[in-house]
Short mmCIF file of C-alpha atoms in Angstrom, two decimals:
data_model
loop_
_atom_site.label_atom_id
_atom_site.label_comp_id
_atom_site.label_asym_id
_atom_site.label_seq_id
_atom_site.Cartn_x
_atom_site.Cartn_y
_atom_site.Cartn_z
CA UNK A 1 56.89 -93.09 -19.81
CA UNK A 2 56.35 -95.51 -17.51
CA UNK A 3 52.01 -96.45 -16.60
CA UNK A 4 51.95 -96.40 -13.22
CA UNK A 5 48.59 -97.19 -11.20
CA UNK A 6 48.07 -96.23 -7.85
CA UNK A 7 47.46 -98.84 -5.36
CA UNK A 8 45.58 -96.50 -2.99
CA UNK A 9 41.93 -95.31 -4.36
CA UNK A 10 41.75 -91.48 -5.93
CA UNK A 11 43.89 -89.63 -8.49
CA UNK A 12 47.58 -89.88 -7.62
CA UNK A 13 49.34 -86.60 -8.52
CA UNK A 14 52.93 -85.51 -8.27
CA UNK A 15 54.30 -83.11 -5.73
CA UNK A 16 57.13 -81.62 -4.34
CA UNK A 17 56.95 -79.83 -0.92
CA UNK A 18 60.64 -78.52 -0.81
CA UNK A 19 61.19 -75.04 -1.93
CA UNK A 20 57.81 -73.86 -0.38
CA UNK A 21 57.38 -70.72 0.94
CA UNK A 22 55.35 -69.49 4.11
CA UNK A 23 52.37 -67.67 3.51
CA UNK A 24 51.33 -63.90 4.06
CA UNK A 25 48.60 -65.28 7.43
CA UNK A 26 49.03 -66.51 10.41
CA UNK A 27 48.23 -70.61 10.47
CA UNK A 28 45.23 -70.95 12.32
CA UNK A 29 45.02 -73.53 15.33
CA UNK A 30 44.85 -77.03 14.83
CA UNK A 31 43.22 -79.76 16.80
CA UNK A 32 42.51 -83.47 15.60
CA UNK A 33 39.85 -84.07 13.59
CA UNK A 34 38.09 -86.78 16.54
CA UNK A 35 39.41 -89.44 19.11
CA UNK A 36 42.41 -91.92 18.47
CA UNK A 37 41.01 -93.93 15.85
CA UNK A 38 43.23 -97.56 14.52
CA UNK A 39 43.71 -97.20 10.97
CA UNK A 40 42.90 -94.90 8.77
CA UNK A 41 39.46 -94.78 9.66
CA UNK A 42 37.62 -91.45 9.46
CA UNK A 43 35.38 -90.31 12.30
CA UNK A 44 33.53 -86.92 12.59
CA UNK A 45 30.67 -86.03 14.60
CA UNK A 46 27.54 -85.71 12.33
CA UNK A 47 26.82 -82.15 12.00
CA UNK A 48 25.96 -82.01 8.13
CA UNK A 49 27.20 -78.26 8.15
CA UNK A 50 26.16 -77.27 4.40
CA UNK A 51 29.78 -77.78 2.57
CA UNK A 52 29.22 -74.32 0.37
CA UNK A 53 32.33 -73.50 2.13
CA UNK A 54 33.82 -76.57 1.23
CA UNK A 55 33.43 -76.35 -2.93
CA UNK A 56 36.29 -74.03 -3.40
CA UNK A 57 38.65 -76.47 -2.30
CA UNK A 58 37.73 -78.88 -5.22
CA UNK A 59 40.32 -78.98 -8.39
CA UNK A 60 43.69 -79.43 -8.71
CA UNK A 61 46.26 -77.53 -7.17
CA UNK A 62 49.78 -76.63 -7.20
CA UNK A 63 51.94 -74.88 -4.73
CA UNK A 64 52.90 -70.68 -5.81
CA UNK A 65 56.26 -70.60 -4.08
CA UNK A 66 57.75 -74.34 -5.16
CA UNK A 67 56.44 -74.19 -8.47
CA UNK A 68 56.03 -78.09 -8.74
CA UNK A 69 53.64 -78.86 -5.44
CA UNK A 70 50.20 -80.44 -6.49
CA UNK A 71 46.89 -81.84 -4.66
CA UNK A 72 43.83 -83.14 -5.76
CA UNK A 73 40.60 -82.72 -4.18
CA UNK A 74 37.58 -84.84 -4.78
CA UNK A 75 33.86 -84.91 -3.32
CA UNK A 76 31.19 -87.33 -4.31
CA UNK A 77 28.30 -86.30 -2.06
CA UNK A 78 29.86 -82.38 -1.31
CA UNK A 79 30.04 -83.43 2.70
CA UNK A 80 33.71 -85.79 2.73
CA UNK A 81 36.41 -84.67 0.76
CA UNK A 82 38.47 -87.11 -1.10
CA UNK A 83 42.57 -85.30 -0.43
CA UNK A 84 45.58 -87.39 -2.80
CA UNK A 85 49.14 -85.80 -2.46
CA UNK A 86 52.36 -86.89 -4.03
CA UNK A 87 56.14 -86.25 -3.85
CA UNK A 88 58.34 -88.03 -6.18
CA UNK A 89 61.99 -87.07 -6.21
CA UNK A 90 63.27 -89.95 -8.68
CA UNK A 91 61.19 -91.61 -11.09
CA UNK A 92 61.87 -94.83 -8.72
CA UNK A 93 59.85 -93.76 -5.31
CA UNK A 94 57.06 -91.56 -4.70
CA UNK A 95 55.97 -90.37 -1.11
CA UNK A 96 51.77 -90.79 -1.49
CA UNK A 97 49.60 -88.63 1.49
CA UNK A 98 45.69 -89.87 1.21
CA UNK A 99 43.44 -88.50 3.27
CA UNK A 100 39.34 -87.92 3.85
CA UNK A 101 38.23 -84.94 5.46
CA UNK A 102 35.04 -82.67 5.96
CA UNK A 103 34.15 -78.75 6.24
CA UNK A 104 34.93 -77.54 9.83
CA UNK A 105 33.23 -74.65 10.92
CA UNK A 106 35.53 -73.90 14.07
CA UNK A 107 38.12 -74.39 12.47
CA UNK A 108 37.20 -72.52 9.00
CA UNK A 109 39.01 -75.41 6.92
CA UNK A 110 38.78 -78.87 5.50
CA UNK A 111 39.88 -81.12 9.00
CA UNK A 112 41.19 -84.32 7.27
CA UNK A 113 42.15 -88.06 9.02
CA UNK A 114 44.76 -90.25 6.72
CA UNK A 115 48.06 -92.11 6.42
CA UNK A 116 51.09 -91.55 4.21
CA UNK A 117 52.91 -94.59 2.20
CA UNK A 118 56.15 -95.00 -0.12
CA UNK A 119 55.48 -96.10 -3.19
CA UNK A 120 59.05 -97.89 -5.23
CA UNK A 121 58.58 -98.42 -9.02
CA UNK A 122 59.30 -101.78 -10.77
CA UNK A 123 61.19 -102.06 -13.77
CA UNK A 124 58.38 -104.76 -14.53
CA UNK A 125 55.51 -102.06 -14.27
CA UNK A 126 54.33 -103.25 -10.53
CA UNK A 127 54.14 -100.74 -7.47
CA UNK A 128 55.60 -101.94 -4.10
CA UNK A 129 54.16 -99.97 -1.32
CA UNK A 130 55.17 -99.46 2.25
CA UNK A 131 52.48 -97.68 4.70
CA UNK A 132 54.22 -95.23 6.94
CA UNK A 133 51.39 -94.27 8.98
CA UNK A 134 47.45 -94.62 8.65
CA UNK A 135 46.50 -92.38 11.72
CA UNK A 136 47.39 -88.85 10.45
CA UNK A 137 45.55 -85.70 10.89
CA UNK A 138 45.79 -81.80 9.56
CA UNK A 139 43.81 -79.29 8.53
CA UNK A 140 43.31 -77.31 4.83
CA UNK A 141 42.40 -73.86 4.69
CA UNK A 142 42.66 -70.42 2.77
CA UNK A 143 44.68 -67.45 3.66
CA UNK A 144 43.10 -63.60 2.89
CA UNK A 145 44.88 -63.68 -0.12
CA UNK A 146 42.61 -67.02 -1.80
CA UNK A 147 46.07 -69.51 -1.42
CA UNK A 148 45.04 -72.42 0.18
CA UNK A 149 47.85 -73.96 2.77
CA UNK A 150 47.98 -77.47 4.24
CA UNK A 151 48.48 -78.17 8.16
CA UNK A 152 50.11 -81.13 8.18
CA UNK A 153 49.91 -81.95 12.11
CA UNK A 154 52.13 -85.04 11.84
CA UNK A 155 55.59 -84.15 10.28
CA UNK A 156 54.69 -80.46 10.07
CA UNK A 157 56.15 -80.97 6.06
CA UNK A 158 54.26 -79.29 3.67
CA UNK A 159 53.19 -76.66 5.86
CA UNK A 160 54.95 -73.28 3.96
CA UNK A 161 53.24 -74.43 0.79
CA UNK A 162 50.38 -72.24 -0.57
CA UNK A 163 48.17 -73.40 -3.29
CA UNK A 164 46.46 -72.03 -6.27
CA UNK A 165 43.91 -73.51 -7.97
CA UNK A 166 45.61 -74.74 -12.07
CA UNK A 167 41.68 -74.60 -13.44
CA UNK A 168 40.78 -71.12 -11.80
CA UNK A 169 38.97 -68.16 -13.56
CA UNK A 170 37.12 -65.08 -13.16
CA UNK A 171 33.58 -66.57 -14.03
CA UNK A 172 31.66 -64.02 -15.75
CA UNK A 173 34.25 -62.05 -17.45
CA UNK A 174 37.32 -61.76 -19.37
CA UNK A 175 40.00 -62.76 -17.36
CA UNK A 176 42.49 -60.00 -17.41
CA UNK A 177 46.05 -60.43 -15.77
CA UNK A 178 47.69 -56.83 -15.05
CA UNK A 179 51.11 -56.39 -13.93
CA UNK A 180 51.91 -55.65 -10.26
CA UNK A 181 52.35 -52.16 -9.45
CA UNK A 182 56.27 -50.94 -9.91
CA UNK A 183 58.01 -48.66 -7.41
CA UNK A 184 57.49 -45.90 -9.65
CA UNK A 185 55.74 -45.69 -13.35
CA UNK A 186 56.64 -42.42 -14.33
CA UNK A 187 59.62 -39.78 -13.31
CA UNK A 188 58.96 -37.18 -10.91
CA UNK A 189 60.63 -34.57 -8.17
CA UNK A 190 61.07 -37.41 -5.64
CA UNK A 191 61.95 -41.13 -6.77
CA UNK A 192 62.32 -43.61 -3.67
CA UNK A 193 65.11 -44.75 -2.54
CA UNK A 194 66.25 -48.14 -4.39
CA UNK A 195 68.35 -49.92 -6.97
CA UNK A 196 67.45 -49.23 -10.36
CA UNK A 197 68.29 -50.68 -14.06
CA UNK A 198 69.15 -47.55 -16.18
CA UNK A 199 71.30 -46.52 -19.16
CA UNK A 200 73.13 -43.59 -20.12
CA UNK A 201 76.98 -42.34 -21.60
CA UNK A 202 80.04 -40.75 -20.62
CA UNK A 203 78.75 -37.58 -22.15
CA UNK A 204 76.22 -38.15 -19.38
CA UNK A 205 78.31 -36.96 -16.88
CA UNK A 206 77.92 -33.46 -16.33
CA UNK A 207 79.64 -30.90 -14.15
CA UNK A 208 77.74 -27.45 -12.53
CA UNK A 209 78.68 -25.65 -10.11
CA UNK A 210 81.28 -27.77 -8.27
CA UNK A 211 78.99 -30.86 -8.42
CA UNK A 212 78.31 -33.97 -10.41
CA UNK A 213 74.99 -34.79 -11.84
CA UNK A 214 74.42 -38.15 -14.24
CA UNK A 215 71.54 -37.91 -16.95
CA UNK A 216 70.38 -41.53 -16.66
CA UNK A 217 67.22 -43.07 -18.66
CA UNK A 218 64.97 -45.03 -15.83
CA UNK A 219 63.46 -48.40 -17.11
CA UNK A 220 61.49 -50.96 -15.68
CA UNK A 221 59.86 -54.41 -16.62
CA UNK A 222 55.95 -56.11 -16.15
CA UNK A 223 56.09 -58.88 -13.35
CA UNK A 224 52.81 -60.67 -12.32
CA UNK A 225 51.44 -62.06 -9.50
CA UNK A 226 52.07 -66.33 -10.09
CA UNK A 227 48.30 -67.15 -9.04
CA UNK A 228 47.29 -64.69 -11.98
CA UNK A 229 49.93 -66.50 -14.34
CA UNK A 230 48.41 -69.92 -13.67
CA UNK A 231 44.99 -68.41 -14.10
CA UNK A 232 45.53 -67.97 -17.85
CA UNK A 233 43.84 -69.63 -20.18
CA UNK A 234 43.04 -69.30 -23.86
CA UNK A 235 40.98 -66.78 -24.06
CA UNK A 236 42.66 -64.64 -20.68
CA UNK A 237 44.20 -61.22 -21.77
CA UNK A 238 47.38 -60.10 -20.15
CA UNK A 239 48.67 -56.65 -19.98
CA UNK A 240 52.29 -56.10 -21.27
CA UNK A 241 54.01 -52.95 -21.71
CA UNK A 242 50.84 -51.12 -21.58
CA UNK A 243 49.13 -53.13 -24.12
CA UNK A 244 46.58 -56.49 -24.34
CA UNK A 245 47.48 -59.38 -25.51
CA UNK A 246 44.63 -61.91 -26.03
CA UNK A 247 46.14 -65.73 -24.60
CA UNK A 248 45.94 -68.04 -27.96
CA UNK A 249 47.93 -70.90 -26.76
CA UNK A 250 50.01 -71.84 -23.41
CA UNK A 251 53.36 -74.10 -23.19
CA UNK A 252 54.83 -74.68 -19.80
CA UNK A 253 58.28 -75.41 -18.90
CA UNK A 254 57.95 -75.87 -15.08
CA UNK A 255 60.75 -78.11 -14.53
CA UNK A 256 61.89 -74.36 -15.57
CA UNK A 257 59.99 -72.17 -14.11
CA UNK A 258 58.75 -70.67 -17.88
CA UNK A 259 55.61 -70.07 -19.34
CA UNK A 260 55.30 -68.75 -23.08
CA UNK A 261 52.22 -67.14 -24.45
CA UNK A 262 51.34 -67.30 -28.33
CA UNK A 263 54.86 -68.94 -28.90
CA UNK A 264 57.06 -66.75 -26.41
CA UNK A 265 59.64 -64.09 -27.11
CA UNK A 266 61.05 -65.77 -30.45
CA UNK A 267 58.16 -65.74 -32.19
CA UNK A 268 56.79 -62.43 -30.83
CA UNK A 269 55.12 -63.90 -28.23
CA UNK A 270 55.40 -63.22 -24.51
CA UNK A 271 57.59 -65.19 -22.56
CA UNK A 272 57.54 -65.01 -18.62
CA UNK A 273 60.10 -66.87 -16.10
CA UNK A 274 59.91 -67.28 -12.16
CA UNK A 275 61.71 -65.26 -9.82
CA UNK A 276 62.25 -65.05 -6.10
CA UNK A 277 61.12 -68.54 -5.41
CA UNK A 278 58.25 -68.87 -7.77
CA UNK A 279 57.14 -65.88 -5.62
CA UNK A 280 56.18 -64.19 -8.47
CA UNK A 281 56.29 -64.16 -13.25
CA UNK A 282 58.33 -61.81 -14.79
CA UNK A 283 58.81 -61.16 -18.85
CA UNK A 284 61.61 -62.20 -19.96
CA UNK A 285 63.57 -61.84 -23.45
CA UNK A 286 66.73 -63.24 -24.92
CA UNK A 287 69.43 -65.09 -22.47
CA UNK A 288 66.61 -64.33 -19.51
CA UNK A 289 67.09 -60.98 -19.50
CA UNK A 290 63.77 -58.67 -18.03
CA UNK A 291 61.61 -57.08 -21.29
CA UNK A 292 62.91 -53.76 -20.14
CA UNK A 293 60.98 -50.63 -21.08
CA UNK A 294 62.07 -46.56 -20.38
CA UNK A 295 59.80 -44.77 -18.34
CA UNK A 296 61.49 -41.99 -19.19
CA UNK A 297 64.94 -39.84 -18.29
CA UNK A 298 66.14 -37.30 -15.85
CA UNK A 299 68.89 -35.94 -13.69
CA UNK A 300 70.11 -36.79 -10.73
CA UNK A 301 73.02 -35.31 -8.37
CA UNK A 302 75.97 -38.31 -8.12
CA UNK A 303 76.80 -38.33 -4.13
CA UNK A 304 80.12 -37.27 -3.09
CA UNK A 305 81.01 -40.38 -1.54
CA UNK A 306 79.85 -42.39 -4.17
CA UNK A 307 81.52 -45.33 -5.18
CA UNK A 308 81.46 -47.81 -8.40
CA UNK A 309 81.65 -51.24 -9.06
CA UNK A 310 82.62 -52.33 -12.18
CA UNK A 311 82.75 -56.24 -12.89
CA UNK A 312 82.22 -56.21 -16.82
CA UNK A 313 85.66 -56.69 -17.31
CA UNK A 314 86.55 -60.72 -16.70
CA UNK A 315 90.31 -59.46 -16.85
CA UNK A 316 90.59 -56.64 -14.48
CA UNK A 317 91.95 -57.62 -10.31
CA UNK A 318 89.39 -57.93 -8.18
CA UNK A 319 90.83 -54.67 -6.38
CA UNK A 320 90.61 -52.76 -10.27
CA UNK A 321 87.05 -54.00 -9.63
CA UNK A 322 85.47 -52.46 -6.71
CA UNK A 323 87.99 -49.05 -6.33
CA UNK A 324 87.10 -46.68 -8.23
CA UNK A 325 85.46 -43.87 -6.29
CA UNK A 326 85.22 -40.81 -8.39
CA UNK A 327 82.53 -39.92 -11.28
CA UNK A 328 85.12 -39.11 -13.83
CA UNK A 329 85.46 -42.97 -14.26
CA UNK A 330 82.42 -42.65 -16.20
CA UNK A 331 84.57 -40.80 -18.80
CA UNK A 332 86.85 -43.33 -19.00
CA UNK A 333 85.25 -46.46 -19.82
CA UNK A 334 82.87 -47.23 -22.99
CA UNK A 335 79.00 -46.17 -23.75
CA UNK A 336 78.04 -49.79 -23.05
CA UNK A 337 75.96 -48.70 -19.81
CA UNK A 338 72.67 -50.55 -20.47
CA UNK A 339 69.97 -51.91 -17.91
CA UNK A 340 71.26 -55.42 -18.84
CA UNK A 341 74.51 -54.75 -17.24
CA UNK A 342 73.61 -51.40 -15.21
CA UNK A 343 72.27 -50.03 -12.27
CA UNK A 344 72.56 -47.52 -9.78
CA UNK A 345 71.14 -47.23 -6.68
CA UNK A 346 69.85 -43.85 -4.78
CA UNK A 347 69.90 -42.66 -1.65
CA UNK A 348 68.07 -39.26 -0.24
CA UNK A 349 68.10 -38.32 -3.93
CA UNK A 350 71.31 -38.69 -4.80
CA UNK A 351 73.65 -42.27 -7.18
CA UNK A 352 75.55 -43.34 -4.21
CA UNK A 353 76.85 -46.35 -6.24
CA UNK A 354 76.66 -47.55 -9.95
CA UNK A 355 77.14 -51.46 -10.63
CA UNK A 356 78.46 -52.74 -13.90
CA UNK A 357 77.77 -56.37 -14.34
CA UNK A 358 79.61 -58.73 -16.71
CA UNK A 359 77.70 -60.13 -19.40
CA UNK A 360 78.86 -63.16 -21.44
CA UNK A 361 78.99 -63.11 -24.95
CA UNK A 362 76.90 -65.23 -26.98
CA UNK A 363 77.70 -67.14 -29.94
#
């Protein structure tokens, strides 16, 4: 790996801004920080607010959504913030933002002033470097949820990105991670409307009084909120299945989106991947698929329009696929109706549809 050193002062750090998502607030206003200024210069009127508000935004930080975004933020005197983002997209150029900024009240973020260069790598070790522009401006600030977004007032790039802090904790106390709520946790009279992973056989399928009814077994899986995921440390506890698990060690994939916790899934460990974006961590087990869990079974009426789509068989037409469109088709195919492969999805009550995914087999 190749030593670079950055030819602009601070920490460079890498970041990508594609693949961001936009945050759950409204982006407040932004005017420029002061005047045109030549250069990169920094001018703000002198009103040495107290920069209390300003401390939060110190650390390291990486984008939720993208899953690779990171800034560093830097304060020698706790009144001008030191701000160093990076984008590299081949190990042979690196888009470098650097920018100075200070608490504005008005505002209720970090205003910043700064330029933007591209960096190209030598095979001899050296760093050419272009400057784009030195007269930048933009604005930092938190949503209600504690993500921090840029406002990046010049190319407007960078600003669906959302932030979490790598180093944060709960000071205090044990950091605890719990799962985010599920539709449902337990089986009752009315279960919403939705598309759920289930299992159950042909001998299922049952038959009373002119109607059909499907005895299915409900499951579901732990998925986390990702600033809670890159909260853990050693020492965190995260809730899984209904039971702690104290964090021993961490080893990140994120060129894969994957975490693993005390060794992951293979050596009975927890392993978790991100889904929807990076949006949020989910467990995972064996060829990705969810840790499912049963919450428990019931039955429910089968619709009499309901139809079924069956894909599990590589061989079958595309039209052997997608018409069957009476329960008794159930009956005819094998007990191999799992949540890896199965679900069904209600309506008022009722299995409107069942899906049957293919799953390759592994060596």
């Amino acid at each position: 790996m190749k030593k670079i050193k950055s030819l602009i002062l601070g920490l460079t750090v890498v970041v990508c801004f594609y693949g961001c998502r936009a945050g759950k607030s409204e982006q407040p206003e932004v005017s420029s920080v002061s005047e045109e200024t030549p250069g990169n210069a920094l001018v703000f009127e002198d009103t040495r607010v107290s920069s209390e508000e300003g401390k939060k935004y110190l650390g390291t930080w990486k984008d939720v959504y993208g899953g690779h975004a990171r800034m560093t933020i830097t304060s020698d005197d706790g009144e001008l913030f030191q701000i160093e983002i990076n984008w590299s997209e081949n190990p042979e150029k690196n888009t470098h933002w650097f920018f100075t900024g200070k608490w504005d009240e008005e505002l209720g973020g970090i205003s910043y002033r700064g330029g933007k260069s591209e960096q190209y790598f030598l095979d001899n070790g050296e760093i050419e470097e272009e400057i784009i522009y030195s007269d930048g401006a933009g604005l930092l600030w938190f949503d209600e949820d504690n993500l921090m977004h840029w406002a990046n007032d010049v190319e407007l790039q960078g600003n669906d990105c959302a932030f979490i802090n790598v180093n944060a904790q709960k000071s205090g106390e044990q950091f605890v991670v719990e799962p985010l709520p599920a539709i449902f946790t337990e089986l009752s009279a009315t279960i919403p409307d939705g598309i759920y992973p289930v299992s159950f056989t042909a001998d299922d399928l049952i038959e009373r009084d002119g109607k059909y009814e499907l005895w299915v077994i409900f499951f579901n899986y732990d998925y986390y909120d990702v600033s809670d995921v890159y909260a853990l440390t050693n020492g965190s506890v995260i809730r899984v299945r209904g039971e702690e698990t104290v964090v021993e060690n961490l080893e990140w994939w994120e060129s894969e989106g994957r975490v693993d916790i005390n060794g992951g899934y293979e050596q009975n460990g927890i392993s978790l991947l991100a889904e929807d974006n990076g949006y949020f961590y989910r467990t995972y087990v064996e060829n990705d698929f969810p840790d499912y869990y049963s919450i428990g079974v019931t039955s429910i009426p089968v619709a009499r329009e309901f139809t079924m789509e069956d894909r599990s068989d590589m061989l079958m037409s595309t039209e052997e696929q997608f018409n069957s469109t009476l329960p008794e088709c159930i009956i005819e195919k094998k007990d191999d109706w799992t949540p890896f492969n199965t679900t069904i999805e209600l309506r008022s009550g009722e299995i409107v549809q069942i899906i049957r995914e293919w799953i390759p087999k592994m060596d």
